[in-house]
Short mmCIF file of C-alpha atoms in Angstrom, two decimals:
data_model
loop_
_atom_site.label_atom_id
_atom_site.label_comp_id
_atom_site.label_asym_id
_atom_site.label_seq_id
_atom_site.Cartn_x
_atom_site.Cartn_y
_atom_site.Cartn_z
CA UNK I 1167 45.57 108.65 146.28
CA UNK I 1168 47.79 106.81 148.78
CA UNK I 1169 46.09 108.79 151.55
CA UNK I 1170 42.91 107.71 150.57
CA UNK I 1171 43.84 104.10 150.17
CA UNK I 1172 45.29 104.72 153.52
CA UNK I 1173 43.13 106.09 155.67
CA UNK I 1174 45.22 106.46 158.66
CA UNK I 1175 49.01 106.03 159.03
CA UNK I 1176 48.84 103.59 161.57
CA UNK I 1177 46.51 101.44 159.27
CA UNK I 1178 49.54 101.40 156.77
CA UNK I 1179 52.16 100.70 159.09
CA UNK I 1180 50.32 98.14 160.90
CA UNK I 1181 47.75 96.24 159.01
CA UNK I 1182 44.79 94.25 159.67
CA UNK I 1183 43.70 91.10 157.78
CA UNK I 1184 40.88 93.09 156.07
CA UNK I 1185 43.05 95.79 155.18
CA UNK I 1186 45.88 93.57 153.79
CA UNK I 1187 44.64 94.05 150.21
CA UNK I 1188 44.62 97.30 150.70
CA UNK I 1189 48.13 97.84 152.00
CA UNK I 1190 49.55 96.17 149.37
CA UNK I 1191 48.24 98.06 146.76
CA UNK I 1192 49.35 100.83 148.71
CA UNK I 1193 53.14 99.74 149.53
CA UNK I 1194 52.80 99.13 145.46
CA UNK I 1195 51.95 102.28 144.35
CA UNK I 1196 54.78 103.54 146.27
CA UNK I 1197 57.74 101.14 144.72
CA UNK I 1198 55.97 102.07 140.85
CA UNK I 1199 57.19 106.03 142.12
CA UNK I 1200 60.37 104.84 143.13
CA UNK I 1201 60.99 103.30 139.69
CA UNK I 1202 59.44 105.84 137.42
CA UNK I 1203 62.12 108.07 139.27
CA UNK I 1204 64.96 105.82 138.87
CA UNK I 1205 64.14 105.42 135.00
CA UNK I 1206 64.02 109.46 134.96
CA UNK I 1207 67.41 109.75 136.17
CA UNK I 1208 69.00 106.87 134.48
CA UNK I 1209 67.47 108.85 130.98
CA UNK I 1210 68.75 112.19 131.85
CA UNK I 1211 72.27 110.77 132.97
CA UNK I 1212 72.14 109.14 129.95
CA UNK I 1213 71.46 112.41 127.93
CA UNK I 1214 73.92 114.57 129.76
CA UNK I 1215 77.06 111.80 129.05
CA UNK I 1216 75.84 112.16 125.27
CA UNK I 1217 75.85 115.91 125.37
CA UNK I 1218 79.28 115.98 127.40
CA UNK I 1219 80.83 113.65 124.69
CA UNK I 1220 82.01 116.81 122.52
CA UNK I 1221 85.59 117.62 122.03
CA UNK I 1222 87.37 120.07 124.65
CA UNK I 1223 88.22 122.19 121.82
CA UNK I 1224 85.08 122.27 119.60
CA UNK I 1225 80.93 122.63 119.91
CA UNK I 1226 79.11 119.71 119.24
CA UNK I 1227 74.96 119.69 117.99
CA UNK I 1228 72.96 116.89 117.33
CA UNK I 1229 71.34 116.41 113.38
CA UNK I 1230 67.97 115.68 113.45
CA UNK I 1231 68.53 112.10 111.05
CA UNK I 1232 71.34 111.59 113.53
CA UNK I 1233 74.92 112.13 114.11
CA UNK I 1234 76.75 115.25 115.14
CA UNK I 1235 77.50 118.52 113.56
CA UNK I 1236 81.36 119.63 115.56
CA UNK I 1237 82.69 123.28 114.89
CA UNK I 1238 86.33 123.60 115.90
CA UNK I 1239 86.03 126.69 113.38
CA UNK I 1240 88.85 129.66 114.69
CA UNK I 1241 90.25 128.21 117.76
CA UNK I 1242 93.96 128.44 117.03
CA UNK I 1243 94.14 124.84 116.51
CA UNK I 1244 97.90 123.52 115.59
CA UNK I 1245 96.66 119.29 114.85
CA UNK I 1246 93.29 117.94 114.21
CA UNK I 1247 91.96 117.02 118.21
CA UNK I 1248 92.16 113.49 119.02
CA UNK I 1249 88.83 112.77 121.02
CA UNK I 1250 86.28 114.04 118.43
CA UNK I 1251 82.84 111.86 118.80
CA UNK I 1252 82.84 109.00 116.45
CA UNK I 1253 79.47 109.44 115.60
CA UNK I 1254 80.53 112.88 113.53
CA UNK I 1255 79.31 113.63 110.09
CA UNK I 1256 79.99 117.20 109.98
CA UNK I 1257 83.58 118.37 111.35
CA UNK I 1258 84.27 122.14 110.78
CA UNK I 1259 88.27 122.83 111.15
CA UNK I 1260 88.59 125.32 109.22
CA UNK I 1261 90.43 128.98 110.56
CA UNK I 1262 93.11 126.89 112.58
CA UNK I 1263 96.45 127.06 112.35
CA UNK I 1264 97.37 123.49 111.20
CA UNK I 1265 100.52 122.72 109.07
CA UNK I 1266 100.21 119.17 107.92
CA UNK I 1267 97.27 116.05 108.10
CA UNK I 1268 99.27 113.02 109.65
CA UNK I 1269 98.27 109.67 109.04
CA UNK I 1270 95.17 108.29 110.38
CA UNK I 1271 93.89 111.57 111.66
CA UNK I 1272 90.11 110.88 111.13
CA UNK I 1273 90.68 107.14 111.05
CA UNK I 1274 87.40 106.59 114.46
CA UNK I 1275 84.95 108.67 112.26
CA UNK I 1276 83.85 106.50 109.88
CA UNK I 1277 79.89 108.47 109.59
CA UNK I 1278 82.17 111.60 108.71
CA UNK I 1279 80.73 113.17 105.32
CA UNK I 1280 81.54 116.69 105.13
CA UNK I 1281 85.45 118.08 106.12
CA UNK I 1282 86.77 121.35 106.34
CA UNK I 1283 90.08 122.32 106.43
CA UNK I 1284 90.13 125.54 104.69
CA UNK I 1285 91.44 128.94 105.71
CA UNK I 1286 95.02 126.67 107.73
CA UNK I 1287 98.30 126.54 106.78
CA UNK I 1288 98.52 123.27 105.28
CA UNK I 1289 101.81 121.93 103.47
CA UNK I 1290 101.95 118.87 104.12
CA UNK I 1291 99.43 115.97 103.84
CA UNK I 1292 100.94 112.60 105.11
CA UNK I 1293 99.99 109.52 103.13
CA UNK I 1294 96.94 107.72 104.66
CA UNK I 1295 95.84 111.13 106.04
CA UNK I 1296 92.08 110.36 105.24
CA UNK I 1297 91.88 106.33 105.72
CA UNK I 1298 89.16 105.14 106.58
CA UNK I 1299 86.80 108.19 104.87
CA UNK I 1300 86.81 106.73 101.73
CA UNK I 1301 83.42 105.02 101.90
CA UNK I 1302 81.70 107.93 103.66
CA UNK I 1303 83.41 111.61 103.04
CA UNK I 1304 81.35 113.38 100.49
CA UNK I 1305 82.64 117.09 100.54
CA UNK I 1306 86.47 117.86 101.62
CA UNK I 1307 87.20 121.87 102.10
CA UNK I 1308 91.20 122.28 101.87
CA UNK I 1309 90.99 125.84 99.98
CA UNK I 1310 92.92 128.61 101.00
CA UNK I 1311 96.37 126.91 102.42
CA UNK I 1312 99.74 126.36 101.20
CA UNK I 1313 99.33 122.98 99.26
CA UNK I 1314 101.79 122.78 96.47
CA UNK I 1315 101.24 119.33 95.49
CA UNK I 1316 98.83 116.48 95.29
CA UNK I 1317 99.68 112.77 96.13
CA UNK I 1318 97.26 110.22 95.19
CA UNK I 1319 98.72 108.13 98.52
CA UNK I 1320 97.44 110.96 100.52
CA UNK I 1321 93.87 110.88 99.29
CA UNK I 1322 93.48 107.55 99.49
CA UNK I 1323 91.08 106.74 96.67
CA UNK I 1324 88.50 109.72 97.90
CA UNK I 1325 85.69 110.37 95.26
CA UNK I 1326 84.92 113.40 96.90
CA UNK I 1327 84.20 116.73 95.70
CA UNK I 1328 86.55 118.53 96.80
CA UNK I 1329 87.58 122.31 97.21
CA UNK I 1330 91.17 123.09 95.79
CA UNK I 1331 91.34 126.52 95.06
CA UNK I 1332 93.59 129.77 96.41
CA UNK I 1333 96.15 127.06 97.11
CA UNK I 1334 100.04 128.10 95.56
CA UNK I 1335 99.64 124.55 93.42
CA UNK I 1336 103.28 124.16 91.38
CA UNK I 1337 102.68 122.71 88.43
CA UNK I 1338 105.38 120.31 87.53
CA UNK I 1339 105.82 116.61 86.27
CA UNK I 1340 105.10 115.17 89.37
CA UNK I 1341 101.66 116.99 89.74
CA UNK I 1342 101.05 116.14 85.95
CA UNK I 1343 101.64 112.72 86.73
CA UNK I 1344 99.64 112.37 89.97
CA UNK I 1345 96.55 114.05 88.65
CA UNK I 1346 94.87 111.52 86.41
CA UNK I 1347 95.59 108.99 89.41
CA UNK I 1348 93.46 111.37 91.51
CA UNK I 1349 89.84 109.63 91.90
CA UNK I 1350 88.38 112.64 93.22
CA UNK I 1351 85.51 114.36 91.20
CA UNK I 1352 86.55 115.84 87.81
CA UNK I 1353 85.00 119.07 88.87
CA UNK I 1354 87.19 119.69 91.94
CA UNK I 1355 90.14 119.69 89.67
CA UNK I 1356 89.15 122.71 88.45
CA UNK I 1357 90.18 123.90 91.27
CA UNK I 1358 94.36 123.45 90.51
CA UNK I 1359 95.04 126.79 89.19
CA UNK I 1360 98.82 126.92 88.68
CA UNK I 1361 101.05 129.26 90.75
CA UNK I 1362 104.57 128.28 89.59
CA UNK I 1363 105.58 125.67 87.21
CA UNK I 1364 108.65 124.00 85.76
CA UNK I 1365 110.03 123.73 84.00
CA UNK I 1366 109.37 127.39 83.16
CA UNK I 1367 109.71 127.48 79.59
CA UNK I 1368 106.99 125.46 78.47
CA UNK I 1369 104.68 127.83 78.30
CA UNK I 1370 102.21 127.28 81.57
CA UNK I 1371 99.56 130.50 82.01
CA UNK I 1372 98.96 131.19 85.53
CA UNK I 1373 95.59 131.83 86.61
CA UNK I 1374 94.57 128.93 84.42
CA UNK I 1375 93.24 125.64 85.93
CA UNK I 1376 95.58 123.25 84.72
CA UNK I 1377 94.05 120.69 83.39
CA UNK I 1378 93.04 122.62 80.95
CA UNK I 1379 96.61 123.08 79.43
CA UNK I 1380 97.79 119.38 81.03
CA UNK I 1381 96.91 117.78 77.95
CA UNK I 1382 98.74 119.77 75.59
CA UNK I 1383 101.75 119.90 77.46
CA UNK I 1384 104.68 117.71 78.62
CA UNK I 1385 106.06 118.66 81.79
CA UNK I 1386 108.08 115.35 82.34
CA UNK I 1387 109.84 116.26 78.81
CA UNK I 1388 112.92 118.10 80.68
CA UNK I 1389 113.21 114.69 83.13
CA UNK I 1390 112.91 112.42 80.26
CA UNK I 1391 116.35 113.94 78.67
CA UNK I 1392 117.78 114.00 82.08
CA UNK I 1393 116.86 110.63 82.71
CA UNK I 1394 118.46 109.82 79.78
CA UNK I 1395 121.65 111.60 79.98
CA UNK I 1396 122.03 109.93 83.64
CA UNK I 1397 121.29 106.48 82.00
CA UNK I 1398 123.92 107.20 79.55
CA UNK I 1399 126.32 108.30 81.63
CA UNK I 1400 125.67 105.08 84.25
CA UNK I 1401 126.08 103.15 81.26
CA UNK I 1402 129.62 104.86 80.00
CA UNK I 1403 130.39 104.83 83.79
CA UNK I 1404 129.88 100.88 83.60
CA UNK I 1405 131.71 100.06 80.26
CA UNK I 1406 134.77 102.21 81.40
CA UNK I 1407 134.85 99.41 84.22
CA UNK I 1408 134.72 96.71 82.04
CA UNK I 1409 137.53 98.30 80.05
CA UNK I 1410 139.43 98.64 82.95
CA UNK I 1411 138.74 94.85 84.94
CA UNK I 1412 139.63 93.51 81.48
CA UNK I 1413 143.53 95.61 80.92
CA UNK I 1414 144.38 95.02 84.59
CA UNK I 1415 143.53 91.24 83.90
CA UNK I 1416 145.41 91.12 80.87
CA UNK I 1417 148.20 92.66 81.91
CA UNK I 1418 147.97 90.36 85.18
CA UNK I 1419 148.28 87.52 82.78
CA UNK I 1420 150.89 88.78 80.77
CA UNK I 1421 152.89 89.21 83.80
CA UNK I 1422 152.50 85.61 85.08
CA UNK I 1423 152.99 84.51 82.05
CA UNK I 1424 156.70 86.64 81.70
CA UNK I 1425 157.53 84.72 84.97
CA UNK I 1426 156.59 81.23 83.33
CA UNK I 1427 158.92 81.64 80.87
CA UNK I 1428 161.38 82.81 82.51
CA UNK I 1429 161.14 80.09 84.88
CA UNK I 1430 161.18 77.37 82.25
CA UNK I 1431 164.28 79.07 80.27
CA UNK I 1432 165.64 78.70 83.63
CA UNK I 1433 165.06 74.83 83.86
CA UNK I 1434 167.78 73.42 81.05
CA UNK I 1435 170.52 75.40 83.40
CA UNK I 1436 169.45 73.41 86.68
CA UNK I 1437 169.78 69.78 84.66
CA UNK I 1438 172.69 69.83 83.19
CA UNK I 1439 174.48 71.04 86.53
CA UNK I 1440 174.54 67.05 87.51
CA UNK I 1441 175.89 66.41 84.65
CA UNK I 1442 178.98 68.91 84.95
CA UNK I 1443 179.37 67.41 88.76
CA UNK I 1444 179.86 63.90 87.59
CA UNK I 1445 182.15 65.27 85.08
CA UNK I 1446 184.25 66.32 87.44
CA UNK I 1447 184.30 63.59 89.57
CA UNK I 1448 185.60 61.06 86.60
CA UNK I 1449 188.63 63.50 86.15
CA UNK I 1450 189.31 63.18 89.53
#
C-alpha cells in the first residue's frame, strides 16, 4: 500500500507540489501503524500486570462474571498471605498449617464470598478475624481443625453457612451461651458435635450435635452455684470488715474516753493547790 502510494523512495523523502497530497497520506498511514502498535503493547502490558498480580504463595484464575478464583490449597502455609488480590471471591486455604486467624486477616477483600480454611490446625480465632466479610462471605470452610470454642466477637455478625464439623468442640457454658448469639445459618450449627463437655455429669452424648440437647440442658447450672457461693463469701468477707472497723472504733473511743476522765478527775487536784499555797503563806 505505502509502496504504491509511493512510487519511488525518493518521491517520499523529497516531495513535489503535486505529490504533496500524496505524501501525506503516506507519512499518515505510517504514524496510524505506529499507534495501533503502541495501543497493542500498552493492552498486553496491561494484561500481564493483571495476571502477575497473584500471591507468591498461591495460583490465581480469572471467573468469567469477574473476580479471581486463588488456591493456596497444600503449601505448608503457617498465616493467611498478606498480598492476596483484592479483587478475590474465591480463596482456597485449606491443607496449610495455620494455628490461629488474627485480626483483620481478610480485611482488603471485600468481593471475597467463598473461604476455606479446612484441613489446618486452627485453635485460635482472634476477635475481628473476618471484618470486613460480613456483607459479602457466603460459604466459610473451617472443618477439620482444632476449634474448641466459638466466640460471637470472632465471627463478627457472619450469616454464612458455614462448615463446623470434625472439630474437638467442648461443650460447656460458655459455648452454650455464645451459640444463640451466633448469626450464622441455623444449619451450620449442626455442625457442633460435642467432643468433651463440662461439667461432665450432666448428661451430654457425644457424637450428638449439640443443639440438639442445648435446650434441655443447663450447662451454666454448676457456675451459677459457684457464682453464688463466691458472692456469698465476698459478702461474709465484707460484713466481717464492718464488724471489725466498728470494735476497733469503739474500743478507740472507749479509750479516749478513759483518758477524759481521767484527765478531768485530775482537774479538782490542780485548783485547790493555790489554795493550799496561800495557806501557807498567811501562817507565815
Amino acid at each position: 500500500m505505502v509502496q504504491g502510494l509511493c512510487p519511488s523512495r525518493r518521491v517520499c523523502l523529497y516531495p513535489t507540489m503535486p505529490l504533496l497530497a500524496e505524501w501525506l497520506l503516506c507519512h499518515s498511514l505510517v504514524a496510524c501503524l505506529l499507534l495501533h502498535s503502541l495501543a497493542l503493547s500498552a493492552t498486553t502490558a496491561g494484561l500481564h500486570g493483571a495476571n502477575t498480580g497473584c500471591s507468591e504463595s498461591c495460583y490465581c484464575s480469572e471467573m468469567a462474571d469477574g473476580g479471581r478464583v486463588v488456591r493456596c490449597s497444600n503449601m505448608h502455609l503457617a498465616e493467611v498471605p498478606h498480598d492476596l488480590p483484592n479483587d478475590t471471591r474465591r480463596l482456597y486455604l485449606d491443607g496449610n498449617l495455620l494455628t490461629t486467624i488474627p485480626a483483620d486477616a481478610f480485611a482488603g477483600l471485600p468481593l471475597l464470598n467463598e473461604l476455606d480454611l479446612s484441613h489446618n490446625e486452627l485453635t485460635q480465632m482472634e476477635p475481628g478475624a473476618f471484618r470486613g466479610l460480613v456483607p459479602s462471605l457466603r460459604s466459610l470452610d473451617l472443618s477439620s481443625n482444632r476449634l474448641t470454642t466459638l466466640e460471637p466477637e470472632v465471627l463478627g455478625g457472619l450469616r454464612a453457612q458455614a462448615n463446623l464439623t470434625h472439630n474437638p468442640w467442648h461443650c460447656d457454658c460458655r459455648l452454650q451461651v455464645a451459640m444463640p448469639r451466633l448469626d450464622l445459618e441455623p444449619v451450620s450449627l449442626a455442625g457442633v458435635v460435642c467432643h468433651t463437655s463440662e461439667p461432665k455429669n450432666v448428661g451430654v452424648d457425644t457424637g450428638v450435635p449439640f443443639v440438639m440437647v442445648a435446650a434441655d440442658l443447663d450447662l451454666c447450672a454448676g457456675l451459677k452455684r459457684t457464682t453464688d457461693v463466691a458472692m456469698l463469701v465476698t459478702m461474709f468477707g465484707w460484713f466481717a470488715m464492718v464488724i471489725s472497723y466498728l470494735v476497733c472504733y469503739v474500743r478507740h473511743n472507749q479509750e479516749d474516753a478513759r483518758r477524759h476522765l481521767e484527765y478531768l478527775k485530775s482537774l479538782p487536784s490542780i485548783l485547790d493547790r493555790p489554795e493550799e499555797s496561800s495557806k501557807l503563806s498567811t501562817v507565815v
